C-alpha positions in Angstrom: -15.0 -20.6 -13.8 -14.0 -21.3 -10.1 -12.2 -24.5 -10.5 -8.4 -24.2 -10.5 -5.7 -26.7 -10.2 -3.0 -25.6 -7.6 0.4 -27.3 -8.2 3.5 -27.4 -6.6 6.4 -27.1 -9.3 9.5 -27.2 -7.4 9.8 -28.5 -3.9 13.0 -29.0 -2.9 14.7 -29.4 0.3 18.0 -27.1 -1.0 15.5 -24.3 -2.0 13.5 -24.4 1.1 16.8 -24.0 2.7 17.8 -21.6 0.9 15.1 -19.4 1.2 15.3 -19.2 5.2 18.5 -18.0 4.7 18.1 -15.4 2.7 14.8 -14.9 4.7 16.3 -14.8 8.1 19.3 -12.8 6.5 17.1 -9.5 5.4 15.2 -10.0 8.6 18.8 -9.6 10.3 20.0 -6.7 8.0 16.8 -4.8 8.6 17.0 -5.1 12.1 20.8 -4.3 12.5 19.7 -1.0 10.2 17.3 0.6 13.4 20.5 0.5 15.6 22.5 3.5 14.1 19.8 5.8 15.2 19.6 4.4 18.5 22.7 4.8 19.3 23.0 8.1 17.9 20.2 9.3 20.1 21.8 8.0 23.2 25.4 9.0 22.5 24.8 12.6 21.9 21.8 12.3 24.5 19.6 14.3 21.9 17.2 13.5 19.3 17.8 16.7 17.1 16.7 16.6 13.7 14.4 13.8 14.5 10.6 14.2 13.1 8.1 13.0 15.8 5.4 12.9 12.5 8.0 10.3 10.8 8.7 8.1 13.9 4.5 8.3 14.7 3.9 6.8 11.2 6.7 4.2 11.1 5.2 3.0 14.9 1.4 2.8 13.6 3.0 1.2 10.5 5.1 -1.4 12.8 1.9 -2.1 14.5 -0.1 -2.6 11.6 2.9 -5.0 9.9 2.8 -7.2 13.0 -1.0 -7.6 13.4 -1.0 -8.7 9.8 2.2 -10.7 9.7 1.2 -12.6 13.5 -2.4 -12.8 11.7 -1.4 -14.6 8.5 1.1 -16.7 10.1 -0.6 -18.0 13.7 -4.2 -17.7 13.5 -6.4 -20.5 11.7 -9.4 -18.6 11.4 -7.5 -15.3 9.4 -5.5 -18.1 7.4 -8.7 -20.2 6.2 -10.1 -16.2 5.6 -7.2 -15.6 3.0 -7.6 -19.0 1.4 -11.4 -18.3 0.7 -10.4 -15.1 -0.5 -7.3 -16.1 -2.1 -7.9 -19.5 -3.3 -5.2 -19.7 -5.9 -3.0 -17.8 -3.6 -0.3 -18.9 -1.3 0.6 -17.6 2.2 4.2 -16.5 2.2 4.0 -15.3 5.5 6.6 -16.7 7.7 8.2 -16.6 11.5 11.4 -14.0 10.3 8.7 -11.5 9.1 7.1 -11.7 12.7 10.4 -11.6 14.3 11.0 -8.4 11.8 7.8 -6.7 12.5 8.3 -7.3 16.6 11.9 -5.9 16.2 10.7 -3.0 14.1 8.3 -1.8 16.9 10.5 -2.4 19.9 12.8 -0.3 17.8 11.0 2.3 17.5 9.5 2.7 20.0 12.9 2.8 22.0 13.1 6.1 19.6 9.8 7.3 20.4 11.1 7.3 24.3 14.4 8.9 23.6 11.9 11.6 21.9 10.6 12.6 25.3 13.4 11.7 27.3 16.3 13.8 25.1 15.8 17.2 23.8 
């Protein structure tokens, strides 16, 4: 009952590629989509209309998202941990959903200081 065969079916150097593009490409498109608000906060110089309960949750979410993205995709020990737990899974954790998660919390917590600094 524990014995399982993992195999690679397609490994190709055109799909690899093609998946960091469209990898890095939502990574971009997510990122680019945090800057509206920014500027929006800093244009008027107010942060109106803005829920401190929303932009709380989406930080402690950011955070969360990075410690698990940076955990699955840089440290052995949490890698061999999912693999015990996970033996017939596969870690699809890359570097552009690190670079996403990093992003997303610089983001907002530039928002969380316009909070206090705007009215």
């Amino acid at each position: 009952t524990d014995a399982f065969v993992q195999i690679t079916v397609i490994r190709d150097a055109t799909l690899q590629v093609l998946s960091d593009v469209l990898g890095w490409t939502y990574t971009i498109a997510w990122n680019i989509s945090y800057l509206p608000q920014v500027w929006l906060n800093w244009r008027r110089k107010s942060v109106v209309g803005l829920s401190m309960d929303q932009i709380t949750l989406s930080i402690f979410a950011c955070i969360c998202y990075l410690f698990f993205s940076v955990g699955l995709y840089a440290v052995p020990f949490l890698q061999e941990e999912f693999m015990k737990r996970y033996p017939r899974q596969v870690n699809h954790v890359r570097l552009n959903d690190v670079c996403f998660a990093a992003y997303s919390l610089c983001a907002q917590l530039v928002v969380i200081i316009q909070c206090f600094i705007y009215k």
